[in-house]
């Protein structure tokens, strides 16, 4: 998320301002619409991290359930 913030500051904001000196309309459009790709990247990064956390928790819960079932089988058997 820090990388996305740095990308926003240096890549988008400064790039749009510099572009406005050469092509004012294109620079203005970049300034007004340039936040959309960063928002999409941020959303995708958050979804990816949430997915990995959910997978890790599922693996932990599955391992705990398996150990509990094995303990119950050895107790009954």
XYZ file of C-alpha atoms in Angstrom:
77
model
C 0.000 0.000 0.000
C 2.983 2.234 0.567
C 4.155 1.477 -2.960
C 0.750 2.450 -4.308
C 0.947 5.705 -2.355
C 4.397 6.471 -3.741
C 3.168 5.594 -7.211
C 0.303 8.041 -6.690
C 2.586 10.806 -5.548
C 5.407 10.487 -8.036
C 3.953 8.640 -10.989
C 0.511 10.091 -11.198
C 0.458 13.487 -9.535
C 3.835 14.822 -10.609
C 3.550 13.114 -13.994
C 0.195 14.768 -14.640
C 1.496 18.177 -13.619
C 4.523 17.826 -15.891
C 2.288 16.617 -18.711
C 0.071 19.683 -18.263
C 3.009 21.888 -19.301
C 3.213 20.073 -22.648
C -0.370 18.970 -23.301
C -2.751 20.808 -20.953
C -5.885 18.802 -21.801
C -4.184 15.422 -21.530
C -2.505 16.466 -18.275
C -5.798 17.645 -16.823
C -7.542 14.410 -17.806
C -4.681 12.463 -16.263
C -5.004 14.490 -13.083
C -8.757 13.978 -12.913
C -8.878 10.291 -13.917
C -5.479 8.991 -12.854
C -6.679 7.890 -9.427
C -8.899 5.155 -10.912
C -6.091 2.682 -11.796
C -4.528 3.183 -8.362
C -7.843 2.497 -6.674
C -8.252 -0.700 -8.696
C -4.720 -1.824 -7.811
C -5.383 -1.091 -4.139
C -8.625 -3.084 -4.228
C -6.919 -5.998 -5.971
C -4.035 -5.965 -3.478
C -6.450 -5.960 -0.552
C -8.476 -8.830 -2.030
C -5.313 -10.842 -2.618
C -4.109 -10.340 0.951
C -7.533 -11.235 2.355
C -7.538 -14.378 0.222
C -4.156 -15.482 1.591
C -5.262 -14.838 5.171
C -8.448 -16.837 4.613
C -6.475 -19.723 3.101
C -4.065 -19.768 6.060
C -6.928 -19.760 8.559
C -8.697 -22.534 6.664
C -5.528 -24.624 6.735
C -5.126 -24.038 10.478
C -8.735 -24.935 11.197
C -8.522 -28.032 8.995
C -5.379 -29.197 10.774
C -7.020 -28.647 14.168
C -10.127 -30.550 13.124
C -8.045 -33.424 11.787
C -6.075 -33.685 15.016
C -9.295 -33.649 17.034
C -10.835 -36.402 14.873
C -7.709 -38.546 15.186
C -7.769 -38.084 18.952
C -11.443 -39.089 19.097
C -10.820 -42.161 16.909
C -7.933 -43.328 19.070
C -10.037 -42.810 22.187
C -12.964 -44.822 20.794
C -10.896 -47.445 19.068
